[in-house]
Amino acid sequence: MGIEYIAGRPSSHLLKWVDLIASSAPGPILDAPCGKGRNSVPCAEPMITGSLRPLEVDLLRPNLPFVPNSFGAVLNVHLVVPSLARRLASLVRPGGFLYVESFENRGGNYLQLPKSGELRGQFPDFEFLAHVEKKAGPRSADAVTFYCLARKR
Ligand SMILES: C[S@@+](CC[C@H](N)C(=O)[O-])C[C@H]1O[C@@H](n2cnc3c(N)ncnc32)[C@H](O)[C@@H]1O
């Protein structure tokens, strides 16, 4: 059984950007939360010095145990908390990447999803290379699922 099998199938949206992220990230890549590492594995593989180091951290505590501007890329997949995305963004070095992806729209979970454009407006110090939104929930909700890749200026 290979590590890929244990980790699960990576995000198909993220896979489009993995080569760019792994080859150009100016430092280590943080996958927060990583779950079983389904997205960490493809990011580590293309890197010559790629290795995986699991950490146990409560991501919702006010202060993350990481130094600002210390990561070449940060992934935040399927744990949608705007304040977390902002804190993770502060960890990215200039020239580094922030990839954020929401969960799929199912049942009433649109209530936890942002409004259209809401996330993008929170990262003025990033240039967006991709930002795809899809309407979620009833029209009145103005909620969207999304994925985005942005590079810190
Ligand atoms: C839906 S999974 C996504 C994991 C991974 N990003 C992926 O795409 O496979 C959400 C993860 O968030 C983790 N999680 C939830 N609350 C957390 C917290 N306060 N601190 C750290 N991790 C948390 C859960 O343990 C779970 O692994």
PDB file of C-alpha atoms and ligand atoms in Angstrom:
ATOM      1  CA  MET A   1       0.000   0.000   0.000  1.00  0.00           C
ATOM      2  CA  GLY A   2       1.589   3.311  -1.109  1.00  0.00           C
ATOM      3  CA  ILE A   3       1.461   6.635   0.723  1.00  0.00           C
ATOM      4  CA  GLU A   4      -0.857   8.008  -1.992  1.00  0.00           C
ATOM      5  CA  TYR A   5      -3.411   5.309  -1.164  1.00  0.00           C
ATOM      6  CA  ILE A   6      -3.270   6.089   2.543  1.00  0.00           C
ATOM      7  CA  ALA A   7      -3.584   9.824   1.964  1.00  0.00           C
ATOM      8  CA  GLY A   8      -6.498   9.684  -0.518  1.00  0.00           C
ATOM      9  CA  ARG A   9      -7.190  11.402  -3.823  1.00  0.00           C
ATOM     10  CA  PRO A  10      -5.861  14.988  -3.931  1.00  0.00           C
ATOM     11  CA  SER A  11      -8.035  17.982  -4.795  1.00  0.00           C
ATOM     12  CA  SER A  12      -8.437  18.030  -8.596  1.00  0.00           C
ATOM     13  CA  HIS A  13      -8.411  21.860  -8.515  1.00  0.00           C
ATOM     14  CA  LEU A  14      -5.166  21.986  -6.569  1.00  0.00           C
ATOM     15  CA  LEU A  15      -3.527  19.412  -8.876  1.00  0.00           C
ATOM     16  CA  LYS A  16      -3.627  21.982 -11.718  1.00  0.00           C
ATOM     17  CA  TRP A  17      -1.282  24.193  -9.698  1.00  0.00           C
ATOM     18  CA  VAL A  18       0.909  21.715  -7.864  1.00  0.00           C
ATOM     19  CA  ASP A  19       3.860  21.935 -10.272  1.00  0.00           C
ATOM     20  CA  LEU A  20       3.896  25.742 -10.118  1.00  0.00           C
ATOM     21  CA  ILE A  21       3.611  25.775  -6.326  1.00  0.00           C
ATOM     22  CA  ALA A  22       6.221  23.060  -5.743  1.00  0.00           C
ATOM     23  CA  SER A  23       8.720  24.478  -8.225  1.00  0.00           C
ATOM     24  CA  SER A  24       8.368  28.178  -7.304  1.00  0.00           C
ATOM     25  CA  ALA A  25       7.482  28.275  -3.603  1.00  0.00           C
ATOM     26  CA  PRO A  26      10.207  30.317  -1.870  1.00  0.00           C
ATOM     27  CA  GLY A  27      10.280  28.058   1.195  1.00  0.00           C
ATOM     28  CA  PRO A  28       8.496  25.152   2.863  1.00  0.00           C
ATOM     29  CA  ILE A  29       4.843  24.378   2.197  1.00  0.00           C
ATOM     30  CA  LEU A  30       2.292  24.296   5.019  1.00  0.00           C
ATOM     31  CA  ASP A  31      -0.887  22.249   4.458  1.00  0.00           C
ATOM     32  CA  ALA A  32      -3.291  23.328   7.209  1.00  0.00           C
ATOM     33  CA  PRO A  33      -5.236  21.284   8.051  1.00  0.00           C
ATOM     34  CA  CYS A  34      -3.623  18.375   6.214  1.00  0.00           C
ATOM     35  CA  GLY A  35      -6.016  15.604   7.267  1.00  0.00           C
ATOM     36  CA  LYS A  36      -4.391  12.431   5.968  1.00  0.00           C
ATOM     37  CA  GLY A  37      -2.111  14.437   3.695  1.00  0.00           C
ATOM     38  CA  ARG A  38      -3.878  13.835   0.369  1.00  0.00           C
ATOM     39  CA  ASN A  39      -2.788  17.324  -0.786  1.00  0.00           C
ATOM     40  CA  SER A  40       0.563  17.401   1.041  1.00  0.00           C
ATOM     41  CA  VAL A  41       1.849  14.335  -0.826  1.00  0.00           C
ATOM     42  CA  PRO A  42       1.603  15.740  -4.399  1.00  0.00           C
ATOM     43  CA  CYS A  43       3.156  19.036  -3.229  1.00  0.00           C
ATOM     44  CA  ALA A  44       6.157  17.282  -1.662  1.00  0.00           C
ATOM     45  CA  GLU A  45       6.759  14.816  -4.505  1.00  0.00           C
ATOM     46  CA  PRO A  46       8.065  17.214  -7.193  1.00  0.00           C
ATOM     47  CA  MET A  47      10.489  18.895  -4.774  1.00  0.00           C
ATOM     48  CA  ILE A  48      14.058  17.627  -4.792  1.00  0.00           C
ATOM     49  CA  THR A  49      14.245  17.889  -1.025  1.00  0.00           C
ATOM     50  CA  GLY A  50      10.563  17.055  -0.511  1.00  0.00           C
ATOM     51  CA  SER A  51       9.728  15.503   2.824  1.00  0.00           C
ATOM     52  CA  LEU A  52       6.617  15.449   4.999  1.00  0.00           C
ATOM     53  CA  ARG A  53       6.534  16.517   8.631  1.00  0.00           C
ATOM     54  CA  PRO A  54       3.176  16.128  10.389  1.00  0.00           C
ATOM     55  CA  LEU A  55       2.382  18.570  13.208  1.00  0.00           C
ATOM     56  CA  GLU A  56      -0.561  18.635  15.585  1.00  0.00           C
ATOM     57  CA  VAL A  57      -1.803  22.195  15.973  1.00  0.00           C
ATOM     58  CA  ASP A  58      -5.153  23.714  16.969  1.00  0.00           C
ATOM     59  CA  LEU A  59      -5.669  25.975  13.975  1.00  0.00           C
ATOM     60  CA  LEU A  60      -8.514  27.884  15.612  1.00  0.00           C
ATOM     61  CA  ARG A  61      -6.487  29.178  18.526  1.00  0.00           C
ATOM     62  CA  PRO A  62      -5.794  32.923  18.291  1.00  0.00           C
ATOM     63  CA  ASN A  63      -2.042  32.646  17.765  1.00  0.00           C
ATOM     64  CA  LEU A  64      -0.618  30.074  15.397  1.00  0.00           C
ATOM     65  CA  PRO A  65       2.767  28.638  16.422  1.00  0.00           C
ATOM     66  CA  PHE A  66       4.453  29.747  13.187  1.00  0.00           C
ATOM     67  CA  VAL A  67       6.593  32.747  12.292  1.00  0.00           C
ATOM     68  CA  PRO A  68       5.023  35.321   9.919  1.00  0.00           C
ATOM     69  CA  ASN A  69       6.458  35.268   6.367  1.00  0.00           C
ATOM     70  CA  SER A  70       8.060  31.878   6.936  1.00  0.00           C
ATOM     71  CA  PHE A  71       6.370  29.635   4.341  1.00  0.00           C
ATOM     72  CA  GLY A  72       6.799  29.461   0.591  1.00  0.00           C
ATOM     73  CA  ALA A  73       3.189  28.301   0.251  1.00  0.00           C
ATOM     74  CA  VAL A  74       0.216  27.627   2.480  1.00  0.00           C
ATOM     75  CA  LEU A  75      -2.686  25.341   1.550  1.00  0.00           C
ATOM     76  CA  ASN A  76      -6.018  25.626   3.340  1.00  0.00           C
ATOM     77  CA  VAL A  77      -8.444  23.037   1.996  1.00  0.00           C
ATOM     78  CA  HIS A  78     -11.911  22.181   3.307  1.00  0.00           C
ATOM     79  CA  LEU A  79     -11.743  24.069   6.612  1.00  0.00           C
ATOM     80  CA  VAL A  80     -13.458  27.333   5.751  1.00  0.00           C
ATOM     81  CA  VAL A  81     -12.861  29.921   8.464  1.00  0.00           C
ATOM     82  CA  PRO A  82     -12.157  33.430   7.121  1.00  0.00           C
ATOM     83  CA  SER A  83     -10.112  34.464  10.163  1.00  0.00           C
ATOM     84  CA  LEU A  84      -7.973  31.317   9.742  1.00  0.00           C
ATOM     85  CA  ALA A  85      -7.360  32.047   6.061  1.00  0.00           C
ATOM     86  CA  ARG A  86      -6.192  35.574   6.998  1.00  0.00           C
ATOM     87  CA  ARG A  87      -3.854  34.250   9.694  1.00  0.00           C
ATOM     88  CA  LEU A  88      -2.473  31.642   7.308  1.00  0.00           C
ATOM     89  CA  ALA A  89      -1.955  34.343   4.663  1.00  0.00           C
ATOM     90  CA  SER A  90       0.316  36.229   7.075  1.00  0.00           C
ATOM     91  CA  LEU A  91       2.626  33.191   7.166  1.00  0.00           C
ATOM     92  CA  VAL A  92       3.332  33.383   3.420  1.00  0.00           C
ATOM     93  CA  ARG A  93       6.600  34.944   2.284  1.00  0.00           C
ATOM     94  CA  PRO A  94       6.537  37.608  -0.454  1.00  0.00           C
ATOM     95  CA  GLY A  95       6.474  35.721  -3.766  1.00  0.00           C
ATOM     96  CA  GLY A  96       4.874  32.728  -2.028  1.00  0.00           C
ATOM     97  CA  PHE A  97       1.482  31.150  -2.627  1.00  0.00           C
ATOM     98  CA  LEU A  98      -1.797  30.896  -0.758  1.00  0.00           C
ATOM     99  CA  TYR A  99      -4.231  28.211  -1.951  1.00  0.00           C
ATOM    100  CA  VAL A 100      -7.684  28.159  -0.331  1.00  0.00           C
ATOM    101  CA  GLU A 101     -10.479  25.771  -1.278  1.00  0.00           C
ATOM    102  CA  SER A 102     -13.914  25.410   0.296  1.00  0.00           C
ATOM    103  CA  PHE A 103     -15.759  22.166   0.817  1.00  0.00           C
ATOM    104  CA  GLU A 104     -18.429  21.070  -1.694  1.00  0.00           C
ATOM    105  CA  ASN A 105     -21.962  22.397  -1.287  1.00  0.00           C
ATOM    106  CA  ARG A 106     -24.068  19.777   0.475  1.00  0.00           C
ATOM    107  CA  GLY A 107     -27.330  20.153   2.390  1.00  0.00           C
ATOM    108  CA  GLY A 108     -27.271  23.191   4.633  1.00  0.00           C
ATOM    109  CA  ASN A 109     -23.521  23.706   4.680  1.00  0.00           C
ATOM    110  CA  TYR A 110     -23.849  26.791   2.440  1.00  0.00           C
ATOM    111  CA  LEU A 111     -24.505  28.613   5.714  1.00  0.00           C
ATOM    112  CA  GLN A 112     -20.788  28.279   6.483  1.00  0.00           C
ATOM    113  CA  LEU A 113     -19.685  29.431   3.022  1.00  0.00           C
ATOM    114  CA  PRO A 114     -18.679  33.019   2.195  1.00  0.00           C
ATOM    115  CA  LYS A 115     -20.537  35.473  -0.044  1.00  0.00           C
ATOM    116  CA  SER A 116     -19.366  35.976  -3.606  1.00  0.00           C
ATOM    117  CA  GLY A 117     -16.135  38.018  -3.656  1.00  0.00           C
ATOM    118  CA  GLU A 118     -15.883  38.091   0.130  1.00  0.00           C
ATOM    119  CA  LEU A 119     -12.702  36.076   0.394  1.00  0.00           C
ATOM    120  CA  ARG A 120     -10.841  37.866  -2.369  1.00  0.00           C
ATOM    121  CA  GLY A 121     -11.380  41.242  -0.732  1.00  0.00           C
ATOM    122  CA  GLN A 122      -9.540  40.068   2.363  1.00  0.00           C
ATOM    123  CA  PHE A 123      -6.167  39.641   0.668  1.00  0.00           C
ATOM    124  CA  PRO A 124      -5.165  42.985  -0.868  1.00  0.00           C
ATOM    125  CA  ASP A 125      -1.476  42.072  -0.595  1.00  0.00           C
ATOM    126  CA  PHE A 126      -1.971  39.064  -2.904  1.00  0.00           C
ATOM    127  CA  GLU A 127      -2.272  38.832  -6.679  1.00  0.00           C
ATOM    128  CA  PHE A 128      -4.885  36.229  -7.652  1.00  0.00           C
ATOM    129  CA  LEU A 129      -3.733  33.712 -10.272  1.00  0.00           C
ATOM    130  CA  ALA A 130      -7.007  31.771 -10.073  1.00  0.00           C
ATOM    131  CA  HIS A 131     -10.287  32.449  -8.305  1.00  0.00           C
ATOM    132  CA  VAL A 132     -13.265  30.256  -9.189  1.00  0.00           C
ATOM    133  CA  GLU A 133     -16.600  30.562  -7.412  1.00  0.00           C
ATOM    134  CA  LYS A 134     -19.758  28.490  -7.796  1.00  0.00           C
ATOM    135  CA  LYS A 135     -23.136  29.486  -6.398  1.00  0.00           C
ATOM    136  CA  ALA A 136     -24.206  27.426  -3.392  1.00  0.00           C
ATOM    137  CA  GLY A 137     -27.511  27.107  -1.549  1.00  0.00           C
ATOM    138  CA  PRO A 138     -30.670  29.149  -2.246  1.00  0.00           C
ATOM    139  CA  ARG A 139     -30.429  32.407  -4.248  1.00  0.00           C
ATOM    140  CA  SER A 140     -31.161  34.504  -1.162  1.00  0.00           C
ATOM    141  CA  ALA A 141     -28.078  33.063   0.557  1.00  0.00           C
ATOM    142  CA  ASP A 142     -25.516  34.595  -1.879  1.00  0.00           C
ATOM    143  CA  ALA A 143     -23.115  31.866  -0.802  1.00  0.00           C
ATOM    144  CA  VAL A 144     -20.395  30.325  -2.963  1.00  0.00           C
ATOM    145  CA  THR A 145     -18.055  27.384  -3.002  1.00  0.00           C
ATOM    146  CA  PHE A 146     -14.657  28.461  -4.258  1.00  0.00           C
ATOM    147  CA  TYR A 147     -11.023  27.710  -4.817  1.00  0.00           C
ATOM    148  CA  CYS A 148      -8.314  30.268  -5.308  1.00  0.00           C
ATOM    149  CA  LEU A 149      -4.589  30.527  -5.774  1.00  0.00           C
ATOM    150  CA  ALA A 150      -2.938  33.822  -4.932  1.00  0.00           C
ATOM    151  CA  ARG A 151       0.671  34.984  -4.833  1.00  0.00           C
ATOM    152  CA  LYS A 152       1.933  37.436  -2.214  1.00  0.00           C
ATOM    153  CA  ARG A 153       3.272  40.669  -3.717  1.00  0.00           C
TER     154      ARG A 153
HETATM  155  C1  LIG B   1     -12.506  18.032   5.778  1.00  0.00           C
HETATM  156  S1  LIG B   1     -10.952  17.739   6.536  1.00  0.00           S
HETATM  157  C2  LIG B   1      -9.854  18.397   5.317  1.00  0.00           C
HETATM  158  C3  LIG B   1      -8.446  17.915   5.490  1.00  0.00           C
HETATM  159  C4  LIG B   1      -7.524  18.190   4.303  1.00  0.00           C
HETATM  160  N1  LIG B   1      -7.302  19.612   4.114  1.00  0.00           N
HETATM  161  C5  LIG B   1      -8.074  17.572   3.056  1.00  0.00           C
HETATM  162  O1  LIG B   1      -8.461  18.294   2.151  1.00  0.00           O
HETATM  163  O2  LIG B   1      -8.090  16.339   3.006  1.00  0.00           O
HETATM  164  C6  LIG B   1     -10.932  18.929   7.796  1.00  0.00           C
HETATM  165  C7  LIG B   1      -9.813  18.718   8.758  1.00  0.00           C
HETATM  166  O3  LIG B   1      -9.759  19.817   9.656  1.00  0.00           O
HETATM  167  C8  LIG B   1      -9.321  19.327  10.889  1.00  0.00           C
HETATM  168  N2  LIG B   1      -9.679  20.319  11.927  1.00  0.00           N
HETATM  169  C9  LIG B   1     -10.914  20.699  12.321  1.00  0.00           C
HETATM  170  N3  LIG B   1     -10.827  21.647  13.295  1.00  0.00           N
HETATM  171  C10 LIG B   1      -9.499  21.839  13.516  1.00  0.00           C
HETATM  172  C11 LIG B   1      -8.756  22.651  14.409  1.00  0.00           C
HETATM  173  N4  LIG B   1      -9.357  23.475  15.288  1.00  0.00           N
HETATM  174  N5  LIG B   1      -7.402  22.598  14.363  1.00  0.00           N
HETATM  175  C12 LIG B   1      -6.773  21.777  13.494  1.00  0.00           C
HETATM  176  N6  LIG B   1      -7.413  20.975  12.610  1.00  0.00           N
HETATM  177  C13 LIG B   1      -8.764  21.002  12.646  1.00  0.00           C
HETATM  178  C14 LIG B   1     -10.008  17.986  11.027  1.00  0.00           C
HETATM  179  O4  LIG B   1      -9.330  17.158  11.936  1.00  0.00           O
HETATM  180  C15 LIG B   1      -9.911  17.461   9.595  1.00  0.00           C
HETATM  181  O5  LIG B   1      -8.720  16.727   9.417  1.00  0.00           O
END
